[in-house]
Amino acid sequence: MSAKPMTITRLSLYNLRGKPFRSGSLMAVVLILAFALFGGSVLSASLKNGLSALEGRLGADIAAVPLGYENSYQGIILSGEPVKFYFDKSIEQKIKKVDGVEKVTSQFYLSTLSADCCSVPVQIIGIDPNTDFVTKPWIAEVYHNELKDGQMIIGSDILPKKDNTLTFFNQKFTIVAKLEKTATGMDNSVFVNVSTVKSLAESAKQRGLGTNAEVQEADLENSISSVLIKTKKGIDLDTVATNIRRSVDGVSLVKSKNLFESFSNNLDIINSFVGIFSLALWILAALVLTLLFSVTINNRKKEFSVLRILGATRRKLAGAVLTESLILSITGSVVGILLSAIVIFPFSTLIGEQLGLPFLLPGVDDTLGYLLIAFLLAVVAGPLSAIYSAVKISRTETYVTLREGE
């Protein structure tokens, strides 16, 4: 049986298998680089997507809530944290008359302490179909009819029963649509019309089911939780806010612009850090690989001398060094990207919670693009770092190399 020819690839594989620790050390550098490049790209894209989703869901320029509840309102928007707070319905009309206000709509909030669909409390948001301009545009993406009494539209993270219903406070409701993922509090919320939510709150109040002091003490028929405000074009937002404060007592104002800009600034900081860190890591990895290849080549001088004596050309030796670096880079890149995906994709919700920012994973096409870029950048680092060593070993005379390797 004839022996297989010793090609550059086969020679490189034999060398890598013969020194597993050396090969593993070189591969680990590329692995870390690929992990950081792919993970950083997906992280930045997810935060950008989350911020865009948040901007699209805000709708109103200003939100008016009971005095002292601005943080609770932000909790609804960002995380869907169940809350309930109320003030008099007449405030809506007072705000509507303020100079600079174009239109207003009210919402009514009710939270459940337990439900057969969820392991955590659920935020129920009652909207006024006659005046709503905030939720209607993005609800229309999944449901084109009027939201009737007893019907619900659920966020993407709410799990319905098999018969496509939910039960709250011993009342069953039909689910007519499910919203797309947004990485905001809307994913953990349920939307009904204001008539349904007030009927539900009244029923819960009478039965004493999962209601707190705010619900028990509120005049539900004449209460609302927030007034969402659209200002007239060309009028300064701060001026309108000042007019509202002067005209209406007992309210706190949350400006969507301030909320969005706060997260936008945080995102810019994170993106800058990821970019600088990725560049620095690539340069560091290239330097480390260059050093490691140089050291390993010096330790292998005798090996290369023997190969030269056996007939291997200088070009073949240089090719073997570059092929080894390419194999290590490809393997390290694949493993690094795979590990990064295992960390990011299953735990995206937890990552978003820890960062305190909306976190919406990119689509398949974008993800594949980030994967390809990270793979190429990581793979090219190995051969580039090995060029110096490959050129050096190809230019050294066999006798000198053999003497230095003794």
PDB file of N, CA and C in Angstrom, residues 85-136:
ATOM      1  N   PHE A  85     -51.598  53.440  39.944  1.00  0.00           N
ATOM      2  CA  PHE A  85     -51.701  54.747  40.581  1.00  0.00           C
ATOM      3  C   PHE A  85     -52.769  55.541  39.826  1.00  0.00           C
ATOM      4  N   TYR A  86     -53.429  56.433  40.521  1.00  0.00           N
ATOM      5  CA  TYR A  86     -54.588  57.091  39.928  1.00  0.00           C
ATOM      6  C   TYR A  86     -54.688  58.548  40.349  1.00  0.00           C
ATOM      7  N   PHE A  87     -55.283  59.362  39.466  1.00  0.00           N
ATOM      8  CA  PHE A  87     -55.724  60.698  39.826  1.00  0.00           C
ATOM      9  C   PHE A  87     -57.043  60.977  39.100  1.00  0.00           C
ATOM     10  N   ASP A  88     -57.615  62.131  39.363  1.00  0.00           N
ATOM     11  CA  ASP A  88     -58.952  62.424  38.864  1.00  0.00           C
ATOM     12  C   ASP A  88     -58.971  62.577  37.342  1.00  0.00           C
ATOM     13  N   LYS A  89     -60.019  62.075  36.742  1.00  0.00           N
ATOM     14  CA  LYS A  89     -60.165  62.101  35.289  1.00  0.00           C
ATOM     15  C   LYS A  89     -60.238  63.514  34.727  1.00  0.00           C
ATOM     16  N   SER A  90     -60.672  64.458  35.556  1.00  0.00           N
ATOM     17  CA  SER A  90     -60.814  65.842  35.091  1.00  0.00           C
ATOM     18  C   SER A  90     -59.471  66.452  34.678  1.00  0.00           C
ATOM     19  N   ILE A  91     -58.386  65.877  35.167  1.00  0.00           N
ATOM     20  CA  ILE A  91     -57.053  66.390  34.826  1.00  0.00           C
ATOM     21  C   ILE A  91     -56.795  66.290  33.325  1.00  0.00           C
ATOM     22  N   GLU A  92     -57.359  65.270  32.693  1.00  0.00           N
ATOM     23  CA  GLU A  92     -57.170  65.108  31.247  1.00  0.00           C
ATOM     24  C   GLU A  92     -57.692  66.322  30.489  1.00  0.00           C
ATOM     25  N   GLN A  93     -58.879  66.788  30.845  1.00  0.00           N
ATOM     26  CA  GLN A  93     -59.468  67.946  30.164  1.00  0.00           C
ATOM     27  C   GLN A  93     -58.718  69.232  30.495  1.00  0.00           C
ATOM     28  N   LYS A  94     -58.221  69.333  31.718  1.00  0.00           N
ATOM     29  CA  LYS A  94     -57.445  70.520  32.098  1.00  0.00           C
ATOM     30  C   LYS A  94     -56.170  70.619  31.262  1.00  0.00           C
ATOM     31  N   ILE A  95     -55.492  69.483  31.096  1.00  0.00           N
ATOM     32  CA  ILE A  95     -54.255  69.469  30.308  1.00  0.00           C
ATOM     33  C   ILE A  95     -54.551  69.753  28.838  1.00  0.00           C
ATOM     34  N   LYS A  96     -55.671  69.259  28.360  1.00  0.00           N
ATOM     35  CA  LYS A  96     -56.041  69.449  26.961  1.00  0.00           C
ATOM     36  C   LYS A  96     -56.179  70.924  26.601  1.00  0.00           C
ATOM     37  N   LYS A  97     -56.563  71.749  27.587  1.00  0.00           N
ATOM     38  CA  LYS A  97     -56.784  73.181  27.354  1.00  0.00           C
ATOM     39  C   LYS A  97     -55.504  74.012  27.481  1.00  0.00           C
ATOM     40  N   VAL A  98     -54.421  73.384  27.908  1.00  0.00           N
ATOM     41  CA  VAL A  98     -53.168  74.116  28.109  1.00  0.00           C
ATOM     42  C   VAL A  98     -52.588  74.547  26.766  1.00  0.00           C
ATOM     43  N   ASP A  99     -52.053  75.739  26.732  1.00  0.00           N
ATOM     44  CA  ASP A  99     -51.458  76.285  25.516  1.00  0.00           C
ATOM     45  C   ASP A  99     -50.272  75.424  25.061  1.00  0.00           C
ATOM     46  N   GLY A 100     -50.271  75.039  23.791  1.00  0.00           N
ATOM     47  CA  GLY A 100     -49.197  74.227  23.234  1.00  0.00           C
ATOM     48  C   GLY A 100     -49.519  72.748  23.142  1.00  0.00           C
ATOM     49  N   VAL A 101     -50.629  72.319  23.745  1.00  0.00           N
ATOM     50  CA  VAL A 101     -51.034  70.909  23.701  1.00  0.00           C
ATOM     51  C   VAL A 101     -51.907  70.672  22.469  1.00  0.00           C
ATOM     52  N   GLU A 102     -51.528  69.703  21.645  1.00  0.00           N
ATOM     53  CA  GLU A 102     -52.303  69.391  20.438  1.00  0.00           C
ATOM     54  C   GLU A 102     -53.410  68.388  20.729  1.00  0.00           C
ATOM     55  N   LYS A 103     -53.051  67.283  21.398  1.00  0.00           N
ATOM     56  CA  LYS A 103     -54.053  66.275  21.742  1.00  0.00           C
ATOM     57  C   LYS A 103     -53.577  65.461  22.931  1.00  0.00           C
ATOM     58  N   VAL A 104     -54.543  64.826  23.600  1.00  0.00           N
ATOM     59  CA  VAL A 104     -54.237  64.023  24.784  1.00  0.00           C
ATOM     60  C   VAL A 104     -55.044  62.730  24.740  1.00  0.00           C
ATOM     61  N   THR A 105     -54.565  61.742  25.450  1.00  0.00           N
ATOM     62  CA  THR A 105     -55.310  60.512  25.668  1.00  0.00           C
ATOM     63  C   THR A 105     -54.945  59.981  27.045  1.00  0.00           C
ATOM     64  N   SER A 106     -55.872  59.282  27.664  1.00  0.00           N
ATOM     65  CA  SER A 106     -55.621  58.768  29.014  1.00  0.00           C
ATOM     66  C   SER A 106     -55.470  57.256  28.993  1.00  0.00           C
ATOM     67  N   GLN A 107     -54.786  56.747  29.989  1.00  0.00           N
ATOM     68  CA  GLN A 107     -54.651  55.305  30.185  1.00  0.00           C
ATOM     69  C   GLN A 107     -54.953  54.968  31.637  1.00  0.00           C
ATOM     70  N   PHE A 108     -55.386  53.721  31.844  1.00  0.00           N
ATOM     71  CA  PHE A 108     -55.731  53.246  33.185  1.00  0.00           C
ATOM     72  C   PHE A 108     -54.933  51.982  33.443  1.00  0.00           C
ATOM     73  N   TYR A 109     -54.192  51.951  34.559  1.00  0.00           N
ATOM     74  CA  TYR A 109     -53.306  50.824  34.859  1.00  0.00           C
ATOM     75  C   TYR A 109     -53.864  49.966  35.989  1.00  0.00           C
ATOM     76  N   LEU A 110     -53.745  48.666  35.784  1.00  0.00           N
ATOM     77  CA  LEU A 110     -54.140  47.706  36.815  1.00  0.00           C
ATOM     78  C   LEU A 110     -53.145  46.563  36.777  1.00  0.00           C
ATOM     79  N   SER A 111     -52.666  46.152  37.932  1.00  0.00           N
ATOM     80  CA  SER A 111     -51.715  45.038  37.981  1.00  0.00           C
ATOM     81  C   SER A 111     -52.338  43.869  38.714  1.00  0.00           C
ATOM     82  N   THR A 112     -51.977  42.667  38.282  1.00  0.00           N
ATOM     83  CA  THR A 112     -52.469  41.457  38.932  1.00  0.00           C
ATOM     84  C   THR A 112     -51.360  40.866  39.787  1.00  0.00           C
ATOM     85  N   LEU A 113     -51.724  40.367  40.941  1.00  0.00           N
ATOM     86  CA  LEU A 113     -50.743  39.736  41.819  1.00  0.00           C
ATOM     87  C   LEU A 113     -50.493  38.290  41.427  1.00  0.00           C
ATOM     88  N   SER A 114     -51.472  37.684  40.765  1.00  0.00           N
ATOM     89  CA  SER A 114     -51.315  36.311  40.296  1.00  0.00           C
ATOM     90  C   SER A 114     -52.287  36.078  39.153  1.00  0.00           C
ATOM     91  N   ALA A 115     -51.893  35.204  38.251  1.00  0.00           N
ATOM     92  CA  ALA A 115     -52.754  34.848  37.132  1.00  0.00           C
ATOM     93  C   ALA A 115     -52.336  33.476  36.647  1.00  0.00           C
ATOM     94  N   ASP A 116     -53.288  32.747  36.064  1.00  0.00           N
ATOM     95  CA  ASP A 116     -52.957  31.384  35.682  1.00  0.00           C
ATOM     96  C   ASP A 116     -52.028  31.318  34.478  1.00  0.00           C
ATOM     97  N   CYS A 117     -51.751  32.454  33.857  1.00  0.00           N
ATOM     98  CA  CYS A 117     -50.866  32.452  32.684  1.00  0.00           C
ATOM     99  C   CYS A 117     -49.430  32.772  33.043  1.00  0.00           C
ATOM    100  N   CYS A 118     -49.210  33.388  34.173  1.00  0.00           N
ATOM    101  CA  CYS A 118     -47.899  33.971  34.441  1.00  0.00           C
ATOM    102  C   CYS A 118     -47.409  33.625  35.839  1.00  0.00           C
ATOM    103  N   SER A 119     -46.095  33.568  35.947  1.00  0.00           N
ATOM    104  CA  SER A 119     -45.488  33.331  37.258  1.00  0.00           C
ATOM    105  C   SER A 119     -45.154  34.633  37.950  1.00  0.00           C
ATOM    106  N   VAL A 120     -45.347  35.745  37.268  1.00  0.00           N
ATOM    107  CA  VAL A 120     -45.081  37.068  37.838  1.00  0.00           C
ATOM    108  C   VAL A 120     -46.302  37.943  37.596  1.00  0.00           C
ATOM    109  N   PRO A 121     -46.445  39.029  38.364  1.00  0.00           N
ATOM    110  CA  PRO A 121     -47.577  39.931  38.143  1.00  0.00           C
ATOM    111  C   PRO A 121     -47.580  40.493  36.724  1.00  0.00           C
ATOM    112  N   VAL A 122     -48.771  40.767  36.228  1.00  0.00           N
ATOM    113  CA  VAL A 122     -48.938  41.265  34.869  1.00  0.00           C
ATOM    114  C   VAL A 122     -49.502  42.677  34.904  1.00  0.00           C
ATOM    115  N   GLN A 123     -48.966  43.542  34.051  1.00  0.00           N
ATOM    116  CA  GLN A 123     -49.474  44.906  33.944  1.00  0.00           C
ATOM    117  C   GLN A 123     -50.586  44.958  32.897  1.00  0.00           C
ATOM    118  N   ILE A 124     -51.768  45.382  33.332  1.00  0.00           N
ATOM    119  CA  ILE A 124     -52.889  45.562  32.416  1.00  0.00           C
ATOM    120  C   ILE A 124     -53.018  47.051  32.122  1.00  0.00           C
ATOM    121  N   ILE A 125     -53.033  47.399  30.851  1.00  0.00           N
ATOM    122  CA  ILE A 125     -53.119  48.795  30.426  1.00  0.00           C
ATOM    123  C   ILE A 125     -54.430  49.005  29.684  1.00  0.00           C
ATOM    124  N   GLY A 126     -55.265  49.884  30.233  1.00  0.00           N
ATOM    125  CA  GLY A 126     -56.528  50.213  29.587  1.00  0.00           C
ATOM    126  C   GLY A 126     -56.369  51.456  28.731  1.00  0.00           C
ATOM    127  N   ILE A 127     -56.713  51.348  27.463  1.00  0.00           N
ATOM    128  CA  ILE A 127     -56.582  52.475  26.536  1.00  0.00           C
ATOM    129  C   ILE A 127     -57.961  52.974  26.121  1.00  0.00           C
ATOM    130  N   ASP A 128     -58.030  54.247  25.762  1.00  0.00           N
ATOM    131  CA  ASP A 128     -59.278  54.857  25.305  1.00  0.00           C
ATOM    132  C   ASP A 128     -59.283  54.846  23.780  1.00  0.00           C
ATOM    133  N   PRO A 129     -60.062  53.959  23.150  1.00  0.00           N
ATOM    134  CA  PRO A 129     -60.042  53.842  21.683  1.00  0.00           C
ATOM    135  C   PRO A 129     -60.436  55.127  20.965  1.00  0.00           C
ATOM    136  N   ASN A 130     -61.213  55.979  21.625  1.00  0.00           N
ATOM    137  CA  ASN A 130     -61.699  57.200  20.980  1.00  0.00           C
ATOM    138  C   ASN A 130     -60.616  58.270  20.852  1.00  0.00           C
ATOM    139  N   THR A 131     -59.656  58.268  21.761  1.00  0.00           N
ATOM    140  CA  THR A 131     -58.636  59.324  21.755  1.00  0.00           C
ATOM    141  C   THR A 131     -57.211  58.799  21.600  1.00  0.00           C
ATOM    142  N   ASP A 132     -57.042  57.478  21.671  1.00  0.00           N
ATOM    143  CA  ASP A 132     -55.685  56.909  21.678  1.00  0.00           C
ATOM    144  C   ASP A 132     -54.918  57.222  20.394  1.00  0.00           C
ATOM    145  N   PHE A 133     -53.726  57.746  20.547  1.00  0.00           N
ATOM    146  CA  PHE A 133     -52.829  57.986  19.414  1.00  0.00           C
ATOM    147  C   PHE A 133     -51.447  57.370  19.658  1.00  0.00           C
ATOM    148  N   VAL A 134     -51.277  56.751  20.828  1.00  0.00           N
ATOM    149  CA  VAL A 134     -49.975  56.204  21.215  1.00  0.00           C
ATOM    150  C   VAL A 134     -49.856  54.732  20.846  1.00  0.00           C
ATOM    151  N   THR A 135     -50.782  53.923  21.323  1.00  0.00           N
ATOM    152  CA  THR A 135     -50.690  52.475  21.097  1.00  0.00           C
ATOM    153  C   THR A 135     -51.315  52.034  19.782  1.00  0.00           C
ATOM    154  N   LYS A 136     -52.264  52.816  19.275  1.00  0.00           N
ATOM    155  CA  LYS A 136     -53.003  52.409  18.075  1.00  0.00           C
ATOM    156  C   LYS A 136     -52.099  52.143  16.876  1.00  0.00           C
TER     157      LYS A 136
END
